[in-house]
mmCIF file of C-alpha atoms in Angstrom:
data_model
loop_
_atom_site.group_PDB
_atom_site.id
_atom_site.type_symbol
_atom_site.label_atom_id
_atom_site.label_comp_id
_atom_site.label_asym_id
_atom_site.label_seq_id
_atom_site.Cartn_x
_atom_site.Cartn_y
_atom_site.Cartn_z
ATOM 1 C CA MET A 187 72.090 158.694 66.804
ATOM 2 C CA ASP A 188 71.928 160.324 70.222
ATOM 3 C CA ARG A 189 74.308 158.307 72.398
ATOM 4 C CA ILE A 190 72.462 159.139 75.619
ATOM 5 C CA ASP A 191 69.107 158.030 74.184
ATOM 6 C CA ALA A 192 70.700 154.802 72.964
ATOM 7 C CA MET A 193 72.242 154.258 76.377
ATOM 8 C CA ARG A 194 68.851 154.767 78.019
ATOM 9 C CA ALA A 195 67.286 152.285 75.613
ATOM 10 C CA PHE A 196 69.982 149.721 76.398
ATOM 11 C CA VAL A 197 69.611 150.108 80.161
ATOM 12 C CA ALA A 198 65.822 149.856 79.827
ATOM 13 C CA VAL A 199 66.086 146.587 77.868
ATOM 14 C CA VAL A 200 68.315 145.082 80.554
ATOM 15 C CA THR A 201 66.151 146.341 83.408
ATOM 16 C CA GLU A 202 62.797 145.385 81.841
ATOM 17 C CA GLY A 203 63.995 142.089 80.355
ATOM 18 C CA SER A 204 62.727 142.576 76.796
ATOM 19 C CA PHE A 205 62.591 145.081 73.938
ATOM 20 C CA SER A 206 58.809 145.405 74.150
ATOM 21 C CA ASN A 207 58.788 146.061 77.906
ATOM 22 C CA ALA A 208 61.635 148.559 77.515
ATOM 23 C CA ALA A 209 59.755 150.342 74.760
ATOM 24 C CA SER A 210 56.723 150.745 77.024
ATOM 25 C CA ALA A 211 58.870 151.933 79.924
ATOM 26 C CA ILE A 212 60.611 154.686 77.962
ATOM 27 C CA GLN A 213 57.665 155.386 75.640
ATOM 28 C CA LEU A 214 59.320 154.470 72.344
ATOM 29 C CA SER A 215 58.411 151.923 69.703
ATOM 30 C CA PRO A 216 60.050 148.457 69.943
ATOM 31 C CA GLN A 217 61.486 149.047 66.475
ATOM 32 C CA LEU A 218 63.227 152.239 67.563
ATOM 33 C CA VAL A 219 64.581 150.566 70.711
ATOM 34 C CA SER A 220 65.975 147.736 68.600
ATOM 35 C CA LYS A 221 67.515 150.265 66.210
ATOM 36 C CA TYR A 222 69.155 152.133 69.100
ATOM 37 C CA ILE A 223 70.722 148.938 70.431
ATOM 38 C CA SER A 224 71.956 147.835 67.012
ATOM 39 C CA LYS A 225 73.509 151.240 66.299
ATOM 40 C CA LEU A 226 75.099 151.291 69.735
ATOM 41 C CA GLU A 227 76.687 147.871 69.152
ATOM 42 C CA GLU A 228 77.812 149.025 65.712
ATOM 43 C CA GLN A 229 79.504 152.125 67.130
ATOM 44 C CA LEU A 230 81.173 150.150 69.916
ATOM 45 C CA ASP A 231 82.023 147.310 67.515
ATOM 46 C CA ILE A 232 80.971 144.730 70.087
ATOM 47 C CA ARG A 233 77.855 142.718 70.915
ATOM 48 C CA LEU A 234 76.146 143.827 74.124
ATOM 49 C CA LEU A 235 73.132 141.492 74.163
ATOM 50 C CA HIS A 236 72.412 137.873 73.324
ATOM 51 C CA ARG A 237 69.046 137.778 71.572
ATOM 52 C CA THR A 238 66.724 134.778 71.239
ATOM 53 C CA THR A 239 63.049 134.566 70.395
ATOM 54 C CA ARG A 240 62.277 134.129 74.096
ATOM 55 C CA LYS A 241 64.608 136.465 75.964
ATOM 56 C CA VAL A 242 67.598 138.763 75.892
ATOM 57 C CA SER A 243 70.664 138.461 78.121
ATOM 58 C CA LEU A 244 73.876 140.377 78.617
ATOM 59 C CA THR A 245 77.180 139.433 77.081
ATOM 60 C CA GLU A 246 80.304 139.870 79.192
ATOM 61 C CA ALA A 247 80.955 143.202 77.458
ATOM 62 C CA GLY A 248 77.315 144.139 77.925
ATOM 63 C CA THR A 249 77.565 143.548 81.665
ATOM 64 C CA HIS A 250 80.465 146.000 81.952
ATOM 65 C CA TYR A 251 78.754 148.544 79.697
ATOM 66 C CA TYR A 252 75.520 148.265 81.684
ATOM 67 C CA GLN A 253 77.251 149.046 84.977
ATOM 68 C CA HIS A 254 78.989 152.117 83.545
ATOM 69 C CA ALA A 255 75.903 153.253 81.636
ATOM 70 C CA GLN A 256 73.827 153.186 84.827
ATOM 71 C CA GLN A 257 76.303 155.448 86.587
ATOM 72 C CA ILE A 258 76.539 157.824 83.627
ATOM 73 C CA LEU A 259 72.757 158.130 83.335
ATOM 74 C CA LEU A 260 72.463 158.526 87.088
ATOM 75 C CA SER A 261 74.930 161.422 87.015
ATOM 76 C CA ILE A 262 73.077 163.056 84.144
ATOM 77 C CA ASP A 263 69.714 162.643 85.864
ATOM 78 C CA GLU A 264 71.062 164.007 89.129
ATOM 79 C CA MET A 265 72.522 167.015 87.342
ATOM 80 C CA ASP A 266 69.198 167.640 85.619
ATOM 81 C CA SER A 267 67.446 167.181 88.940
ATOM 82 C CA GLN A 268 69.544 169.790 90.660
ATOM 83 C CA LEU A 269 69.369 172.278 87.797
ATOM 84 C CA GLY A 270 65.637 171.756 87.382
ATOM 85 C CA GLY A 271 64.773 172.569 90.954
ATOM 86 C CA LEU A 272 63.980 169.002 91.911
ATOM 87 C CA GLN A 273 65.816 169.393 95.186
ATOM 88 C CA GLN A 274 62.615 170.935 96.482
ATOM 89 C CA ASN A 275 60.315 168.505 94.649
ATOM 90 C CA PRO A 276 61.876 165.021 94.423
ATOM 91 C CA LYS A 277 60.211 162.703 91.946
ATOM 92 C CA GLY A 278 60.709 159.401 90.186
ATOM 93 C CA THR A 279 60.570 155.784 91.323
ATOM 94 C CA LEU A 280 62.262 154.842 94.598
ATOM 95 C CA ARG A 281 63.164 151.138 94.728
ATOM 96 C CA ILE A 282 63.432 149.779 98.266
ATOM 97 C CA SER A 283 64.384 146.312 99.501
ATOM 98 C CA ALA A 284 63.209 145.418 103.002
ATOM 99 C CA PRO A 285 62.923 142.376 105.306
ATOM 100 C CA VAL A 286 59.569 140.628 105.019
ATOM 101 C CA SER A 287 58.330 140.685 108.614
ATOM 102 C CA PHE A 288 59.534 144.198 109.392
ATOM 103 C CA ALA A 289 58.016 145.659 106.233
ATOM 104 C CA LEU A 290 54.672 143.915 106.727
ATOM 105 C CA LYS A 291 54.362 145.201 110.285
ATOM 106 C CA HIS A 292 56.057 148.585 110.234
ATOM 107 C CA MET A 293 56.606 150.037 106.751
ATOM 108 C CA ALA A 294 53.200 150.471 105.113
ATOM 109 C CA LYS A 295 52.333 153.525 107.201
ATOM 110 C CA LEU A 296 55.815 154.977 106.802
ATOM 111 C CA VAL A 297 55.659 154.696 103.002
ATOM 112 C CA ALA A 298 52.141 156.163 102.901
ATOM 113 C CA GLU A 299 53.159 159.162 104.999
ATOM 114 C CA PHE A 300 56.353 159.636 102.979
ATOM 115 C CA GLN A 301 54.308 159.795 99.775
ATOM 116 C CA LEU A 302 51.901 162.281 101.306
ATOM 117 C CA ARG A 303 54.864 164.571 101.852
ATOM 118 C CA TYR A 304 56.486 163.767 98.482
ATOM 119 C CA PRO A 305 53.593 162.907 96.126
ATOM 120 C CA LEU A 306 55.780 162.853 92.989
ATOM 121 C CA VAL A 307 57.822 159.895 94.297
ATOM 122 C CA ASN A 308 56.565 156.440 93.352
ATOM 123 C CA VAL A 309 57.711 153.611 95.630
ATOM 124 C CA ASP A 310 58.595 150.086 94.514
ATOM 125 C CA LEU A 311 58.915 148.130 97.788
ATOM 126 C CA GLN A 312 60.312 144.608 97.396
ATOM 127 C CA LEU A 313 60.277 142.250 100.403
ATOM 128 C CA ASN A 314 63.062 139.720 100.826
ATOM 129 C CA ASP A 315 65.016 138.538 103.857
ATOM 130 C CA ARG A 316 68.178 137.782 101.899
ATOM 131 C CA LYS A 317 70.826 140.470 101.519
ATOM 132 C CA VAL A 318 70.229 141.885 98.045
ATOM 133 C CA ASP A 319 73.000 143.403 95.947
ATOM 134 C CA ILE A 320 71.820 147.001 95.852
ATOM 135 C CA VAL A 321 73.800 148.036 92.776
ATOM 136 C CA ASP A 322 73.425 144.904 90.649
ATOM 137 C CA GLU A 323 69.716 144.521 91.429
ATOM 138 C CA GLY A 324 68.905 148.191 90.913
ATOM 139 C CA PHE A 325 67.748 149.186 94.400
ATOM 140 C CA ASP A 326 68.059 152.714 95.733
ATOM 141 C CA VAL A 327 67.810 151.747 99.399
ATOM 142 C CA ALA A 328 67.992 148.486 101.349
ATOM 143 C CA ILE A 329 66.558 148.216 104.862
ATOM 144 C CA ARG A 330 68.664 145.796 106.891
ATOM 145 C CA ILE A 331 68.643 144.495 110.438
ATOM 146 C CA GLY A 332 71.668 143.140 112.274
ATOM 147 C CA GLN A 333 75.268 143.801 113.196
ATOM 148 C CA LEU A 334 76.848 145.430 110.161
ATOM 149 C CA LYS A 335 80.026 144.067 108.656
ATOM 150 C CA SER A 336 82.485 145.982 106.492
ATOM 151 C CA SER A 337 80.871 147.084 103.260
ATOM 152 C CA SER A 338 81.222 149.581 100.444
ATOM 153 C CA LEU A 339 77.668 150.719 101.192
ATOM 154 C CA ILE A 340 76.696 153.693 103.327
ATOM 155 C CA ALA A 341 74.602 152.758 106.382
ATOM 156 C CA LYS A 342 72.291 155.115 108.254
ATOM 157 C CA HIS A 343 71.225 153.892 111.698
ATOM 158 C CA ILE A 344 67.453 154.218 112.033
ATOM 159 C CA ALA A 345 66.540 152.481 115.314
ATOM 160 C CA PRO A 346 67.808 149.966 117.883
ATOM 161 C CA ILE A 347 66.400 146.442 117.641
ATOM 162 C CA ARG A 348 66.006 144.229 120.714
ATOM 163 C CA VAL A 349 66.257 140.477 120.182
ATOM 164 C CA ILE A 350 64.873 138.319 122.996
ATOM 165 C CA LEU A 351 64.270 134.695 123.914
ATOM 166 C CA CYS A 352 60.639 133.887 124.588
ATOM 167 C CA ALA A 353 58.198 131.002 124.838
ATOM 168 C CA SER A 354 54.530 130.441 125.590
ATOM 169 C CA PRO A 355 53.310 129.991 129.199
ATOM 170 C CA ASP A 356 52.003 126.510 128.289
ATOM 171 C CA TYR A 357 55.403 125.452 126.917
ATOM 172 C CA LEU A 358 57.206 126.709 130.024
ATOM 173 C CA LYS A 359 54.686 124.954 132.250
ATOM 174 C CA GLN A 360 55.388 121.670 130.474
ATOM 175 C CA TYR A 361 59.168 121.917 130.036
ATOM 176 C CA GLY A 362 60.192 124.298 132.806
ATOM 177 C CA LYS A 363 61.507 127.860 132.634
ATOM 178 C CA PRO A 364 65.245 128.247 131.936
ATOM 179 C CA ILE A 365 67.022 130.060 134.750
ATOM 180 C CA LYS A 366 70.500 130.240 133.198
ATOM 181 C CA PRO A 367 71.779 129.907 129.596
ATOM 182 C CA GLU A 368 73.009 126.318 130.031
ATOM 183 C CA ASP A 369 69.411 125.274 130.730
ATOM 184 C CA LEU A 370 68.676 125.884 127.046
ATOM 185 C CA LYS A 371 70.352 122.595 126.103
ATOM 186 C CA THR A 372 67.307 120.653 127.297
ATOM 187 C CA HIS A 373 64.759 122.759 125.402
ATOM 188 C CA ARG A 374 63.234 122.786 121.941
ATOM 189 C CA TYR A 375 64.637 125.629 119.841
ATOM 190 C CA LEU A 376 62.894 127.338 116.907
ATOM 191 C CA HIS A 377 65.621 128.619 114.606
ATOM 192 C CA TYR A 378 65.479 131.511 112.142
ATOM 193 C CA SER A 379 67.473 130.457 109.066
ATOM 194 C CA TYR A 380 69.129 133.843 108.515
ATOM 195 C CA MET A 381 70.135 134.263 112.173
ATOM 196 C CA GLU A 382 73.912 134.330 112.550
ATOM 197 C CA ILE A 383 74.670 132.592 115.838
ATOM 198 C CA ASP A 384 78.252 133.788 116.066
ATOM 199 C CA GLY A 385 78.153 136.228 118.959
ATOM 200 C CA LYS A 386 80.097 135.876 122.210
ATOM 201 C CA ASP A 387 77.037 136.063 124.472
ATOM 202 C CA GLU A 388 76.335 133.056 126.668
ATOM 203 C CA VAL A 389 72.969 132.572 124.974
ATOM 204 C CA PHE A 390 74.623 132.212 121.572
ATOM 205 C CA ARG A 391 77.152 129.770 123.008
ATOM 206 C CA TRP A 392 74.429 127.486 124.267
ATOM 207 C CA LEU A 393 72.358 127.756 121.116
ATOM 208 C CA ARG A 394 75.411 126.568 119.173
ATOM 209 C CA THR A 395 75.837 123.399 121.196
ATOM 210 C CA GLN A 396 74.915 120.103 119.614
ATOM 211 C CA ASN A 397 72.738 119.243 122.591
ATOM 212 C CA THR A 398 70.343 122.059 121.738
ATOM 213 C CA SER A 399 67.411 120.565 119.855
ATOM 214 C CA CYS A 400 66.499 122.575 116.773
ATOM 215 C CA ALA A 401 62.845 121.600 116.589
ATOM 216 C CA LEU A 402 61.915 123.898 113.716
ATOM 217 C CA ARG A 403 63.753 125.976 111.136
ATOM 218 C CA SER A 404 62.179 128.710 109.024
ATOM 219 C CA ASN A 405 63.285 131.720 106.996
ATOM 220 C CA ASN A 406 60.356 133.733 108.361
ATOM 221 C CA GLY A 407 60.212 135.150 111.877
ATOM 222 C CA ASP A 408 56.425 135.467 111.983
ATOM 223 C CA VAL A 409 56.050 131.720 111.444
ATOM 224 C CA LEU A 410 58.461 131.002 114.294
ATOM 225 C CA VAL A 411 56.699 133.391 116.666
ATOM 226 C CA GLU A 412 53.329 131.815 115.857
ATOM 227 C CA ALA A 413 54.864 128.367 116.442
ATOM 228 C CA ALA A 414 56.200 129.558 119.796
ATOM 229 C CA ILE A 415 52.742 130.859 120.745
ATOM 230 C CA ALA A 416 51.385 127.394 119.890
ATOM 231 C CA GLY A 417 53.872 125.829 122.325
ATOM 232 C CA ALA A 418 56.419 124.445 119.849
ATOM 233 C CA GLY A 419 59.485 125.714 121.696
ATOM 234 C CA ILE A 420 61.721 128.656 122.544
ATOM 235 C CA VAL A 421 62.293 131.324 119.902
ATOM 236 C CA LEU A 422 64.908 134.071 119.562
ATOM 237 C CA GLN A 423 63.255 136.938 117.706
ATOM 238 C CA PRO A 424 63.195 140.745 117.563
ATOM 239 C CA THR A 425 60.564 142.543 119.601
ATOM 240 C CA PHE A 426 59.172 144.265 116.503
ATOM 241 C CA ILE A 427 57.679 140.840 115.698
ATOM 242 C CA ALA A 428 57.024 139.462 119.182
ATOM 243 C CA SER A 429 55.895 142.601 121.074
ATOM 244 C CA LYS A 430 52.130 142.163 120.615
ATOM 245 C CA ALA A 431 52.258 138.524 121.704
ATOM 246 C CA LEU A 432 54.266 139.578 124.751
ATOM 247 C CA GLN A 433 51.730 142.305 125.601
ATOM 248 C CA ARG A 434 48.850 139.821 125.312
ATOM 249 C CA GLY A 435 50.637 137.275 127.498
ATOM 250 C CA GLU A 436 50.843 134.741 124.664
ATOM 251 C CA LEU A 437 54.631 134.768 125.019
ATOM 252 C CA VAL A 438 56.880 135.324 128.014
ATOM 253 C CA GLN A 439 60.455 136.592 127.850
ATOM 254 C CA ILE A 440 62.959 134.153 129.298
ATOM 255 C CA LEU A 441 66.480 134.813 130.568
ATOM 256 C CA PRO A 442 65.932 138.600 130.650
ATOM 257 C CA ASP A 443 69.162 139.035 132.649
ATOM 258 C CA PHE A 444 71.048 137.563 129.681
ATOM 259 C CA GLU A 445 69.347 139.595 126.964
ATOM 260 C CA LEU A 446 71.563 140.113 123.929
ATOM 261 C CA ASP A 447 72.954 143.529 123.057
ATOM 262 C CA PRO A 448 70.584 145.373 120.702
ATOM 263 C CA ILE A 449 71.292 145.160 117.002
ATOM 264 C CA GLY A 450 70.333 147.890 114.538
ATOM 265 C CA LEU A 451 67.828 148.837 111.873
ATOM 266 C CA TYR A 452 69.714 150.486 109.004
ATOM 267 C CA ALA A 453 68.948 152.197 105.721
ATOM 268 C CA MET A 454 71.740 151.319 103.316
ATOM 269 C CA TYR A 455 72.589 152.867 99.972
ATOM 270 C CA ALA A 456 75.404 152.949 97.473
ATOM 271 C CA ASN A 457 78.352 155.233 98.073
ATOM 272 C CA ARG A 458 77.620 158.030 95.623
ATOM 273 C CA LYS A 459 78.924 161.559 95.590
ATOM 274 C CA LEU A 460 75.668 162.722 94.040
ATOM 275 C CA LEU A 461 72.918 161.046 96.026
ATOM 276 C CA PRO A 462 69.513 161.232 94.273
ATOM 277 C CA ASN A 463 67.251 163.569 96.182
ATOM 278 C CA LYS A 464 64.462 160.994 96.387
ATOM 279 C CA VAL A 465 66.873 158.734 98.311
ATOM 280 C CA ARG A 466 68.107 161.519 100.574
ATOM 281 C CA CYS A 467 64.539 162.584 101.376
ATOM 282 C CA PHE A 468 63.495 159.017 102.200
ATOM 283 C CA ILE A 469 66.457 158.398 104.504
ATOM 284 C CA ASP A 470 65.895 161.720 106.252
ATOM 285 C CA PHE A 471 62.213 160.827 106.625
ATOM 286 C CA MET A 472 63.021 157.443 108.185
ATOM 287 C CA GLU A 473 65.461 158.895 110.699
ATOM 288 C CA GLY A 474 63.649 159.198 114.003
ATOM 289 C CA TYR A 475 60.360 157.912 112.549
ATOM 290 C CA TYR A 476 60.144 154.858 114.821
ATOM 291 C CA GLY A 477 61.480 156.582 117.951
ATOM 292 C CA SER A 478 64.225 155.591 120.374
ATOM 293 C CA PRO A 479 63.238 153.321 121.924
ATOM 294 C CA PRO A 480 60.975 152.415 118.998
ATOM 295 C CA TYR A 481 57.233 152.413 119.631
ATOM 296 C CA TRP A 482 56.944 148.604 119.671
ATOM 297 C CA ASP A 483 59.148 148.539 122.811
ATOM 298 C CA GLU A 484 57.146 151.118 124.751
#
């Protein structure tokens, strides 16, 4: 048995969730995939997968083997890529995780233009506002927005992101326009669930107070901006979501003299000595794509 082929079969079963799906992915018969896994377990003298009629799952040993097998196969593929001249022609599937609102508004064109330049790269773009585990969940790149904390990941700064307080003219007419941060305590606040209100700015301090009424919570910024346009309250959101409403006069920035320091848009990837060329090309393509300041702030 070829150990590398068996390793690929094992990784495919874990990634695809079943023997039949793995067989389709790597273009082998389900019987051969099953044989590879059985022989691999026999050679290692340990069970790697729990099998039932409905699903397969990793054993503790299988989890460790899967992590190492991924890295081994990655190294082999990268070596083949370099030796085969793929540095000039990257190919394969690029898995990207990105925030929902940002991707919906600003990534479709970027991905389309990237694929025009690199037509052999397929893109699997998954939208989720939570912080995914890049390695465990099999992503090549994660697009993140915020103030970065210490991490084992490599972060490439792509663009600055302004975050502003705004409300509709009708809301401000009814409730009054805040002049200083402490005025926020009498207003209705629309809160983004993933927003970390832990900064030292005066605005954050007042948003943390118990007197601030949190009228609406949501894990989606577009919903909050639309609610603000409808007069539901004051919202703290990035301009890449709110810019069009601001340009149309549907929202008005408040407390501009107390605007928060910009945060960042980052492309993050695992710390690898041999970075797959498809990842390097994508990160290089993103750098400078949105401009500085980005086009939504012009």
